GROMACS .gro file of C-alpha atoms in nm:
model
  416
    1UNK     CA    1   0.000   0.000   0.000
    2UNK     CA    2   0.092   0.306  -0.066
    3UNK     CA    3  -0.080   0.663   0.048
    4UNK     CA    4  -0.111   0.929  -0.276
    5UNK     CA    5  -0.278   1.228  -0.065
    6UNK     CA    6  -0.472   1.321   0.186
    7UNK     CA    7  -0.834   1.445   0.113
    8UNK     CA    8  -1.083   1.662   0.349
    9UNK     CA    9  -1.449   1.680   0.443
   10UNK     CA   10  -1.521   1.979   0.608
   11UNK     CA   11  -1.894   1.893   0.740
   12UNK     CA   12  -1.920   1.671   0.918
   13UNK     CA   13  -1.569   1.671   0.956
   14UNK     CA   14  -1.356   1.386   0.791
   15UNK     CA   15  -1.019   1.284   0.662
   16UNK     CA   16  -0.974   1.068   0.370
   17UNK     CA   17  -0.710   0.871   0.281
   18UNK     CA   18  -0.640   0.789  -0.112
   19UNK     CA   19  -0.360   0.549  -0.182
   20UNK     CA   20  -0.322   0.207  -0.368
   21UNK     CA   21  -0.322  -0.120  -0.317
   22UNK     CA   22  -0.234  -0.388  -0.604
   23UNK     CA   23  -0.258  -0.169  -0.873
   24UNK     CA   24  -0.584  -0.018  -0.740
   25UNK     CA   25  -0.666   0.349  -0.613
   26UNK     CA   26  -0.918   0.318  -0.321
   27UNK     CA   27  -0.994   0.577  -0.039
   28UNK     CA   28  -1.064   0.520   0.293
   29UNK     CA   29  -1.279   0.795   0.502
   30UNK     CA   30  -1.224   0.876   0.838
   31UNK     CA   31  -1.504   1.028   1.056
   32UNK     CA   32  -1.364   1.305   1.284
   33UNK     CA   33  -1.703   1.375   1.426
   34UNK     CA   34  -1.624   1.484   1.794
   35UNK     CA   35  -1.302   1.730   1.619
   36UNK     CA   36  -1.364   2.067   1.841
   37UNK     CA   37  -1.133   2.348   1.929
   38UNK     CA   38  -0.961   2.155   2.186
   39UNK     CA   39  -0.878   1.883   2.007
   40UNK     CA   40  -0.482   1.789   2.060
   41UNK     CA   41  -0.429   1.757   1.688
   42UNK     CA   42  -0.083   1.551   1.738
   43UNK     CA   43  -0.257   1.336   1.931
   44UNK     CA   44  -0.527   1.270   1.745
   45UNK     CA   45  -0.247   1.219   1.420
   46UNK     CA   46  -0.082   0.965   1.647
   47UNK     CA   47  -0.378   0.809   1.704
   48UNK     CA   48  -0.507   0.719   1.331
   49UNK     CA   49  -0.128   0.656   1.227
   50UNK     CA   50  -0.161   0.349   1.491
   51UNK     CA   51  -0.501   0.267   1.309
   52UNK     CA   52  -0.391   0.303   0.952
   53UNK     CA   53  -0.073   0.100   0.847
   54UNK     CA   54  -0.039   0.331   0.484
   55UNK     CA   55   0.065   0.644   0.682
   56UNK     CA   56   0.446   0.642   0.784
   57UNK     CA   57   0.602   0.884   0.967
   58UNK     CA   58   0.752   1.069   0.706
   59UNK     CA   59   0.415   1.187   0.626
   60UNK     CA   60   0.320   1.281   0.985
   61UNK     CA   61   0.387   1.672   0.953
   62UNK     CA   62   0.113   1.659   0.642
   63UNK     CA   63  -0.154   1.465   0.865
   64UNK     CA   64  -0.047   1.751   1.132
   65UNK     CA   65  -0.119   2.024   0.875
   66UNK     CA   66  -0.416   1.857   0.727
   67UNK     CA   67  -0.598   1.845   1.025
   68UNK     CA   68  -0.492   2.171   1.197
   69UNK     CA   69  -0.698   2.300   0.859
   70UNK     CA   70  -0.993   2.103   0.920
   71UNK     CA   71  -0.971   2.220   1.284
   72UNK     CA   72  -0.959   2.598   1.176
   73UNK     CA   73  -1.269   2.564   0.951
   74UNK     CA   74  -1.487   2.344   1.122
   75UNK     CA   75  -1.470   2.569   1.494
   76UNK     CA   76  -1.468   2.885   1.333
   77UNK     CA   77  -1.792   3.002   1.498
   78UNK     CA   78  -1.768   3.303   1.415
   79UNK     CA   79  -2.163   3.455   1.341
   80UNK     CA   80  -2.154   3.490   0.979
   81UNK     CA   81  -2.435   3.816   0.784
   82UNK     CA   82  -2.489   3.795   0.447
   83UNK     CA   83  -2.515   4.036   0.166
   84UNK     CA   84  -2.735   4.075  -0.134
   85UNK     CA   85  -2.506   3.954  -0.410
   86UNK     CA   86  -2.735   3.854  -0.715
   87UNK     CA   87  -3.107   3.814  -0.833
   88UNK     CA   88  -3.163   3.573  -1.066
   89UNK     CA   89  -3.467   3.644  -1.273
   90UNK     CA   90  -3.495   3.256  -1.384
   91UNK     CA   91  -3.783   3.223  -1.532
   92UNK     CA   92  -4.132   3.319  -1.682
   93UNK     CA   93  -4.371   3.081  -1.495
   94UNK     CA   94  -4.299   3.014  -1.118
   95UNK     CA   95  -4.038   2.809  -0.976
   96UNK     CA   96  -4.081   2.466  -0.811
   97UNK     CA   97  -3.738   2.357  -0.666
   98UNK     CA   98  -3.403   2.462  -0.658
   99UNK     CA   99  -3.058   2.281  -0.567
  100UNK     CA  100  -2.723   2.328  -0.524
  101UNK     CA  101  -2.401   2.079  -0.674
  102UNK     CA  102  -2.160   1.999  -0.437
  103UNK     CA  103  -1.928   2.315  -0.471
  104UNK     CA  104  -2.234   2.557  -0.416
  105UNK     CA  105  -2.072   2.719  -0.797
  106UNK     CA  106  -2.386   2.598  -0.958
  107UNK     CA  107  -2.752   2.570  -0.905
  108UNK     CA  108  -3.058   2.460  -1.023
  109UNK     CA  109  -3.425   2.524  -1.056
  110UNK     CA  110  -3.714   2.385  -1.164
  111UNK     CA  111  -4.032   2.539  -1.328
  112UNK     CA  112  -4.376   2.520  -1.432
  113UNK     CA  113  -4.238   2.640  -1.736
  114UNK     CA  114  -4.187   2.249  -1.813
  115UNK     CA  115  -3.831   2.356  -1.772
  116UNK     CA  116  -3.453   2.331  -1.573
  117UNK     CA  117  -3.224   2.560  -1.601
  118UNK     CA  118  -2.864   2.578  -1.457
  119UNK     CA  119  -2.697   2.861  -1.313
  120UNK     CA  120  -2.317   3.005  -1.256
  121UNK     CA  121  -2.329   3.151  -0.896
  122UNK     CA  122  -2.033   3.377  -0.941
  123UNK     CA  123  -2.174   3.565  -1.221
  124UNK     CA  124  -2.556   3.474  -1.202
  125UNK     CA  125  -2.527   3.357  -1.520
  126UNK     CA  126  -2.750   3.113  -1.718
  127UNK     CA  127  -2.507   2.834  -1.842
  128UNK     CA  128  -2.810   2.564  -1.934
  129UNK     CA  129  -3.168   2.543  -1.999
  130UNK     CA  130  -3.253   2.172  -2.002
  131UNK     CA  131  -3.584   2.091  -2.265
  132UNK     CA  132  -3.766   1.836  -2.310
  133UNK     CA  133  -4.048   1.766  -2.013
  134UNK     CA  134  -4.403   1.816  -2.142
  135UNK     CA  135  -4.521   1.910  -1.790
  136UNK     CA  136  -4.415   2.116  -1.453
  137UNK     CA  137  -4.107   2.000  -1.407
  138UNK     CA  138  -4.068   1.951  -0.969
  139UNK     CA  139  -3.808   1.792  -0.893
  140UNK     CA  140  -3.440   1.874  -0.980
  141UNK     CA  141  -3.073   1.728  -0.829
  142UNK     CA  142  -2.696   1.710  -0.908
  143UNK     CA  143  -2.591   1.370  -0.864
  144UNK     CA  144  -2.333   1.474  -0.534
  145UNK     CA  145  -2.060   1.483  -0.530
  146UNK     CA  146  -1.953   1.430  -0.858
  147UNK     CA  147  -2.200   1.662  -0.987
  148UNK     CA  148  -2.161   1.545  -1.348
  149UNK     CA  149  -2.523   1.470  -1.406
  150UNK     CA  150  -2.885   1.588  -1.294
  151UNK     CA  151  -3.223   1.419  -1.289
  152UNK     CA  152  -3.506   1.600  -1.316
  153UNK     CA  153  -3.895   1.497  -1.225
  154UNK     CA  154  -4.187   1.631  -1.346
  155UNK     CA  155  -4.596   1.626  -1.363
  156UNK     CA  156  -4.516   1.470  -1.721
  157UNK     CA  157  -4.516   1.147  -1.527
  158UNK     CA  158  -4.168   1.098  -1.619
  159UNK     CA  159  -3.821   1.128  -1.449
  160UNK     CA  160  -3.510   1.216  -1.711
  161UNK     CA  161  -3.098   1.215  -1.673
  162UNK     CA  162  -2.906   1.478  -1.782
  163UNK     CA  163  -2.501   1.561  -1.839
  164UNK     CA  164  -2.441   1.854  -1.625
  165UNK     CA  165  -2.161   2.042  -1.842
  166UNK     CA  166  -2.331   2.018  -2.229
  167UNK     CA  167  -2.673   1.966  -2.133
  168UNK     CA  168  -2.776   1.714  -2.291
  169UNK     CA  169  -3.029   1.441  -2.276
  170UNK     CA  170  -2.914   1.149  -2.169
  171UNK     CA  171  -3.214   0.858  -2.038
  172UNK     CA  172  -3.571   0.917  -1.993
  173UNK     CA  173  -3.746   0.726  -1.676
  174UNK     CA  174  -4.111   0.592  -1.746
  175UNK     CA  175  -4.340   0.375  -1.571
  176UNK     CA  176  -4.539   0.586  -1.368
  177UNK     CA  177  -4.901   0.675  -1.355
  178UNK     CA  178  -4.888   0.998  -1.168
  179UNK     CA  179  -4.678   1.315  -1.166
  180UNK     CA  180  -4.352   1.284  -1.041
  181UNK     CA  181  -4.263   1.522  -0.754
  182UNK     CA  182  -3.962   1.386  -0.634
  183UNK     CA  183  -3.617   1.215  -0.759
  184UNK     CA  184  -3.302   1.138  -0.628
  185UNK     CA  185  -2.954   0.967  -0.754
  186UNK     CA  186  -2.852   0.652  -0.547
  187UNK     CA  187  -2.546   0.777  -0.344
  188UNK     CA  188  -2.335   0.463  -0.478
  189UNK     CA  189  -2.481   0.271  -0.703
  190UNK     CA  190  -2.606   0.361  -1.062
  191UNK     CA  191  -2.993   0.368  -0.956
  192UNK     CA  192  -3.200   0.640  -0.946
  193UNK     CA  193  -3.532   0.661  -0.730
  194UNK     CA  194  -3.863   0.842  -0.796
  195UNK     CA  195  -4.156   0.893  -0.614
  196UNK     CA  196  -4.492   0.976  -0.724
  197UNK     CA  197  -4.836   1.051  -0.702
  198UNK     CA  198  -4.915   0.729  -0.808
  199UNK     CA  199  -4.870   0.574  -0.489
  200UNK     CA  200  -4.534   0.373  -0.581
  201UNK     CA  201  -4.181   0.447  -0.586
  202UNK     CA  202  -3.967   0.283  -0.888
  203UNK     CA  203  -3.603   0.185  -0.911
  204UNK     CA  204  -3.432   0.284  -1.253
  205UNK     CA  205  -3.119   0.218  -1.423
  206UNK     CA  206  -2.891   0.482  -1.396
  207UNK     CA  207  -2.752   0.516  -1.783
  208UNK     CA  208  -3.048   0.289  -1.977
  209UNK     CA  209  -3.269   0.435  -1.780
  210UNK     CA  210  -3.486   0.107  -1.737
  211UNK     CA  211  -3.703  -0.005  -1.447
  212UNK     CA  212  -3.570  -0.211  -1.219
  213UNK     CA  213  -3.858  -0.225  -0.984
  214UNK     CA  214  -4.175  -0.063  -0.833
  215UNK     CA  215  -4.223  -0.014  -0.466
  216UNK     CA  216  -4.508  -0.114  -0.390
  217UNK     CA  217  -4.733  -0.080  -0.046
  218UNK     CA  218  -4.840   0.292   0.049
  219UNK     CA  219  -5.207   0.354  -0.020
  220UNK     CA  220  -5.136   0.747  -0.089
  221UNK     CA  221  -4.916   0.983  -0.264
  222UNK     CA  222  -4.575   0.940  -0.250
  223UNK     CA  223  -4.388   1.295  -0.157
  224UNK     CA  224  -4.048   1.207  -0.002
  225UNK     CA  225  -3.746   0.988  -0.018
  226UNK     CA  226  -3.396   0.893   0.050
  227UNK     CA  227  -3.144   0.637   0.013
  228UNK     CA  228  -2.960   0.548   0.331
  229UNK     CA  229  -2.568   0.594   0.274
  230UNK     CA  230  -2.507   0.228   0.094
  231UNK     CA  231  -2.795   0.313  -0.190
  232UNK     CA  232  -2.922  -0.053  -0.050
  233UNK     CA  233  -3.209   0.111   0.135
  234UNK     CA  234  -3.459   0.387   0.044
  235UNK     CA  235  -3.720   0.536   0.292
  236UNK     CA  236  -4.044   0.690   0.132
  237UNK     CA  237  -4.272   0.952   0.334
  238UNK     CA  238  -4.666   0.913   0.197
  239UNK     CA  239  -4.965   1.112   0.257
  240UNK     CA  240  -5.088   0.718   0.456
  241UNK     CA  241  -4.937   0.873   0.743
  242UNK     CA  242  -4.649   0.630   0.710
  243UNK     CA  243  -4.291   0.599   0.657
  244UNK     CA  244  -4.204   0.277   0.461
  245UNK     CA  245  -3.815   0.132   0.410
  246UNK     CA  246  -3.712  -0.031   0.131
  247UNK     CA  247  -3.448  -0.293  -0.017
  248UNK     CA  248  -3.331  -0.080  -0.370
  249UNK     CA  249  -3.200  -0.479  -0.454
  250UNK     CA  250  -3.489  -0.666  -0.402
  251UNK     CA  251  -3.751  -0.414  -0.393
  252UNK     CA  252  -3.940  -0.565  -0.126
  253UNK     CA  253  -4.042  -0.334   0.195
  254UNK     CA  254  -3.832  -0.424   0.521
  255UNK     CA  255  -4.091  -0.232   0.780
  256UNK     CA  256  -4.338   0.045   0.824
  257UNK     CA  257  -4.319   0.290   1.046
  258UNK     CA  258  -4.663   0.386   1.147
  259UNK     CA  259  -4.730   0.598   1.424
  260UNK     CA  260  -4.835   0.979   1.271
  261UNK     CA  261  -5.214   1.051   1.244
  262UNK     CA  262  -5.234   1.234   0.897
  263UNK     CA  263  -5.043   1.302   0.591
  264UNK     CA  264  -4.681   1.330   0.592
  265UNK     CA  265  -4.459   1.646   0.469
  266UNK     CA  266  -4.114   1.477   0.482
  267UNK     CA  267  -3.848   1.197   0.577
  268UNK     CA  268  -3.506   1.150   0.574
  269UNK     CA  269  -3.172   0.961   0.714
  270UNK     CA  270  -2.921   1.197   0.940
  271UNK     CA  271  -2.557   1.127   0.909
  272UNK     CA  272  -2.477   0.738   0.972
  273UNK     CA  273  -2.826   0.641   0.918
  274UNK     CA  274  -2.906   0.571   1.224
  275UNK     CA  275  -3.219   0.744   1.263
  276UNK     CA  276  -3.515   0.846   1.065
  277UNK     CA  277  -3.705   1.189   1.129
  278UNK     CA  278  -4.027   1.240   0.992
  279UNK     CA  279  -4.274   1.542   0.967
  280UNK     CA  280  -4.637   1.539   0.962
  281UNK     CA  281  -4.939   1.715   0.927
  282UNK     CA  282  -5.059   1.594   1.260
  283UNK     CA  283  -4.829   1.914   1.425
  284UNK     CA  284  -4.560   1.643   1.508
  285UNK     CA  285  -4.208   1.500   1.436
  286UNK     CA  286  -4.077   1.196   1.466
  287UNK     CA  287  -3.738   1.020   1.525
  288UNK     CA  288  -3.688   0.621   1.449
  289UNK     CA  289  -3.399   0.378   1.553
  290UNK     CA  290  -3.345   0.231   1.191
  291UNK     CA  291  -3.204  -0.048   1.390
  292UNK     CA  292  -3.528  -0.159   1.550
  293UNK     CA  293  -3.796   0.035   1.361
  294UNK     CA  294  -3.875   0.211   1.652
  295UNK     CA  295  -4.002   0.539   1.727
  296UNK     CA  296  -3.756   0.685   1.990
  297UNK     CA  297  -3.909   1.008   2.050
  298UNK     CA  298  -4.231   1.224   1.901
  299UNK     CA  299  -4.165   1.553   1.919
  300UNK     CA  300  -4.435   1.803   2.063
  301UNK     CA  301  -4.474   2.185   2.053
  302UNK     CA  302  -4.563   2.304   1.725
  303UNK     CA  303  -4.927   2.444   1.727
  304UNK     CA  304  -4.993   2.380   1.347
  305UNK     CA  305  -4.889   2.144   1.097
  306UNK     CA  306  -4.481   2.052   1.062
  307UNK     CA  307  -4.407   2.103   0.702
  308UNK     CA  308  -4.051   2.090   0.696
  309UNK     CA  309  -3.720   1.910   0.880
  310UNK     CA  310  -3.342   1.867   0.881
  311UNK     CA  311  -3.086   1.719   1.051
  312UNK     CA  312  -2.732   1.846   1.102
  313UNK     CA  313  -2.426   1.769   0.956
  314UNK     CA  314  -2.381   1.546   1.247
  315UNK     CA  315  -2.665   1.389   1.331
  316UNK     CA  316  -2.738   1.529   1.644
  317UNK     CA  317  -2.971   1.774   1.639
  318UNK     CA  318  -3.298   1.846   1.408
  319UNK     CA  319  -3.461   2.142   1.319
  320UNK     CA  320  -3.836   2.124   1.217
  321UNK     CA  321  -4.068   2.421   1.043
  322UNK     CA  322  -4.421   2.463   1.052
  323UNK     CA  323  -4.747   2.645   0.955
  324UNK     CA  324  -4.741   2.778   1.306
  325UNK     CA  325  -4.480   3.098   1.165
  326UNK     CA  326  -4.213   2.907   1.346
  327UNK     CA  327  -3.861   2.658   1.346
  328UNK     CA  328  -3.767   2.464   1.642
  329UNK     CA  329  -3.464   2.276   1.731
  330UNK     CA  330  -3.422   1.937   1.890
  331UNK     CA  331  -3.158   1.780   2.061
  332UNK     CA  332  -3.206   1.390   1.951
  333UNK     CA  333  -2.876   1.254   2.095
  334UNK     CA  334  -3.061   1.136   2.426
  335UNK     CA  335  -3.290   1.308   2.600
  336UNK     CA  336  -3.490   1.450   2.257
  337UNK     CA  337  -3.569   1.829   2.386
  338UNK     CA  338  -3.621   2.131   2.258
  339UNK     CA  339  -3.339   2.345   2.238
  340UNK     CA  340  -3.435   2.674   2.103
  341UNK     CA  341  -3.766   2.777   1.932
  342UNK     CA  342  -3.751   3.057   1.638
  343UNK     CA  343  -4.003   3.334   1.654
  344UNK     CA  344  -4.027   3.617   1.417
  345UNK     CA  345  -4.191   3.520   1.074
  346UNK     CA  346  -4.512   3.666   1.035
  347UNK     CA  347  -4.667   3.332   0.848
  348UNK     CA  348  -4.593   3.014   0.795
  349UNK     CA  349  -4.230   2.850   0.784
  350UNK     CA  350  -4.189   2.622   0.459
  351UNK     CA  351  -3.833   2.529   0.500
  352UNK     CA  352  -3.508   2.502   0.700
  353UNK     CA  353  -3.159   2.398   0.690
  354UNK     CA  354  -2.890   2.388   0.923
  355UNK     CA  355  -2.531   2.610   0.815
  356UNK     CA  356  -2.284   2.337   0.715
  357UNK     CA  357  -2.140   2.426   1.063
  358UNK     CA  358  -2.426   2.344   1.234
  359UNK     CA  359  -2.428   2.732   1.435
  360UNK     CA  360  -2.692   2.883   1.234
  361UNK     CA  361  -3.054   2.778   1.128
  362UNK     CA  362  -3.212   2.950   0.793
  363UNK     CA  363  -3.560   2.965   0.708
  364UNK     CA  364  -3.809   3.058   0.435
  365UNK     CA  365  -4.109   3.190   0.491
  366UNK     CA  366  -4.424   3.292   0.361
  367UNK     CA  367  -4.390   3.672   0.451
  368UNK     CA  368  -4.180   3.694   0.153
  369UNK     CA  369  -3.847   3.674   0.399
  370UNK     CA  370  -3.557   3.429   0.467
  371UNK     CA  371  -3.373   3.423   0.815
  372UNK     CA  372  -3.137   3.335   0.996
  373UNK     CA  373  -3.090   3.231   1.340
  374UNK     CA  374  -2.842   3.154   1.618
  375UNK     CA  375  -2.884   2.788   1.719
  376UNK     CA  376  -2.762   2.840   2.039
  377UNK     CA  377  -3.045   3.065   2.153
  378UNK     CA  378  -3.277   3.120   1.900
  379UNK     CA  379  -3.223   3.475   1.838
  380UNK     CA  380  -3.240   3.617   1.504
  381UNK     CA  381  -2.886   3.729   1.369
  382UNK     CA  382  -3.008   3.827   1.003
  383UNK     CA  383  -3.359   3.888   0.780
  384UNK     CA  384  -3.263   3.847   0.459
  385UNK     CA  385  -3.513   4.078   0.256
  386UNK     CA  386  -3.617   4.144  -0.105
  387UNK     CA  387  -3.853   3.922  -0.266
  388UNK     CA  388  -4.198   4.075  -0.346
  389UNK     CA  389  -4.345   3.693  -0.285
  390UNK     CA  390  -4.374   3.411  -0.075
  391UNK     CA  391  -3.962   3.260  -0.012
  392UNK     CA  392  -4.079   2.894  -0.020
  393UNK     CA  393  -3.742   2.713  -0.024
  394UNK     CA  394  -3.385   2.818   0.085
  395UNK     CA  395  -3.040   2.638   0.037
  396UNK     CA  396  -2.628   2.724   0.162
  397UNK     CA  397  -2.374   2.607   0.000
  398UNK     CA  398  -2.128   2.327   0.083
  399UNK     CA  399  -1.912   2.562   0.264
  400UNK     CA  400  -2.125   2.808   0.397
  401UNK     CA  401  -2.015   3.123   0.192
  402UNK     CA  402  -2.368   3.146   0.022
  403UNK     CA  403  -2.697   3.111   0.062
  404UNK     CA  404  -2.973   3.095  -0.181
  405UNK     CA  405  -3.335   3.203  -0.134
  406UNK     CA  406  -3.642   3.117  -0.463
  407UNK     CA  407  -3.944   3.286  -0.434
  408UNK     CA  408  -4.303   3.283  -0.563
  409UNK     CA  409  -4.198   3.610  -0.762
  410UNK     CA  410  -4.009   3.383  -0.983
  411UNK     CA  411  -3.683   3.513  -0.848
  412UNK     CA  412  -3.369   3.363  -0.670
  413UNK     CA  413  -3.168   3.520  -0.445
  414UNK     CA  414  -2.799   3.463  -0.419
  415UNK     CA  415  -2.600   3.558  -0.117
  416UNK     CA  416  -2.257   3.588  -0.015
   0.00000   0.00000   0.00000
């Protein structure tokens, strides 16, 4: 074996090692998940040179540096305000989705316009407009972290592939019977999942762009999904109230999780998959052992309907949002409390997401604002203002250095 470089994940933290072994290049990833300020740095570097045989001292001083650079960027918690940097008038018929590639130097949106379009965030300007749906199209995604491709979903009933840098067309997903309103790549394997109206998820082929199976089971809408970290598991969130878990190999459902009284707004995995959150229309969240199937906690406090939820980077705390005008956050390590509630939007709260650091919470809201909030006490730190319309979904970048805000006045927002 021998090591090549040295490669870093800045949230959650991580160190990957790339170096080759009979001819082969393979990487290794190292979760540095409890890396804080105090960290002893040559202490911790002794301590994965004892676990990993391909670093030799001669490369110690590098691991030193390396990780004294991870250290730097992941406790820098310093409170971070935002300027106004570009609008984006994107299209002519109102916006559906938008989405980020790995880098946060692209984005995407979707549009009733039956179009995609793809967008430099440096200059604001339009690189691609991707043609060819015959209906809204919903659902849009880079295929992260490669970001060489994106699928796209629409009301067209179909799901299509496309190449990221020309453009172009490359597989068309059919099989449905309903509009499809969401789609997502398989984060290792060349699959890509859809979910739709219809009731059913489907499997597809990656490149062909053939079905490989239907998932079969809820008795309503399909609105949500996502693959665990192997791609060998997807979880789909239905307006039945329940949360179903798949095998992407067999296509066979390994368990329910039923437990939420009315339709559900969301699901998804946090870091290591360990848990499943789900939000509901029935003013709750909920958080599963994906171990068990178990629900370890339902979380209460929201006075309207939850319509929106993330995890952070590590896994340890969730944020929901909700028709009640405000975002909570919720410790789900242990003891599952609240930690901070967000008050300040005049209507409801459609969406949140953690910074990549996990210090601030941003939301969009129907009073036509984004903000942003300390997650240590729920203050507000920063409105960001301007659209003339509802803001009804709100993304940051990979590193944190911008934020982007679409509105119902067919605008984005892009800001630095």
């Amino acid at each position: 074996m021998k090591l090549l470089k040295f490669l870093l994940r800045y949230f959650p933290p991580g160190l990957a090692l790339e170096y080759t072994q009979g001819g082969d290049v393979k990487t290794k990833i190292i979760d540095l998940l409890d890396l804080t300020a105090e960290t002893d740095i040559r202490a911790l570097a002794e301590s994965i040179k004892a676990d990993e045989p391909v670093i030799t001292e001669s490369v110690m001083e590098q691991l030193v540096e390396t990780l004294q650079k991870l250290q730097a960027k992941v406790c820098d918690t310093n409170e971070r305000r935002y300027y106004k940097y570009k609008t984006l008038q994107t299209h002519l018929l109102p916006l559906t989705n938008i989405a980020f590639d790995k880098l946060g130097k692209r984005c995407l949106t979707g549009s009733y316009d039956r179009t995609c379009k793809v967008w430099d965030i440096d200059s604001g300007a339009e690189l691609l407009t991707l043609e060819g749906h015959k209906n809204v199209v919903y659902a849009v995604s880079f295929n992260n972290p490669t970001s060489d491709k994106i699928v796209t979903g629409s009301f067209d009933k179909t799901a299509r592939v496309w190449c990221s840098r020309t453009g172009h067309w490359l597989a068309t997903m059919r099989g449905h019977e309903a509009q499809v309103i969401v789609a997502k790549f398989s984060p290792t394997q060349n699959k890509i999942a859809t979910g739709s109206l219809d009731a059913t998820s489907k499997i597809f082929h990656l490149t062909t762009g053939d079905e490989e199976g239907t998932l079969k089971g809820h008795t309503a809408e399909v609105i949500a999904l996502c693959f665990n970290n192997e791609g060998n598991q997807v979880i789909t969130a239905s307006f039945d109230g329940t949360v179903s878990i798949w095998d992407t190999r067999t296509f066979t459902r390994v368990s329910v999780l039923i437990g939420h009284r009315s339709e559900l707004s969301n699901c998804i995995y946090n870091f290591d998959c360990s848990l499943i959150a789900s939000s509901s229309m029935d003013k709750t969240a909920k958080v599963w052992d994906t171990r068990m199937y178990s629900c370890l906690s339902t979380l209460r406090g929201h006075d309207d309907e939850v319509l929106d939820l993330t995890f952070d980077n590590y896994g340890k705390k969730l944020a929901t949002a909700s028709s009640d005008t405000t975002a909570r956050v919720w410790d789900v390590t242990t003891a599952f409390q609240q930690l901070a509630v967000m008050e300040g939007h005049r209507e409801e709260v459609s969406q949140v997401c953690f910074s990549p650091n996990g210090q601030q919470l941003l939301t969009s809201s129907s009073d036509k604002t984004s903000k942003l909030w300390s997650v240590e006490n729920g203050d507000c730190v920063q409105a960001l203002e301007g659209h003339d319309d509802d803001v009804f979904s709100c993304a940051f970048s990979y590193n944190g250095d911008t934020i982007i805000t679409a509105s119902k006045d067919n605008t984005c927002m892009i800001w630095r």
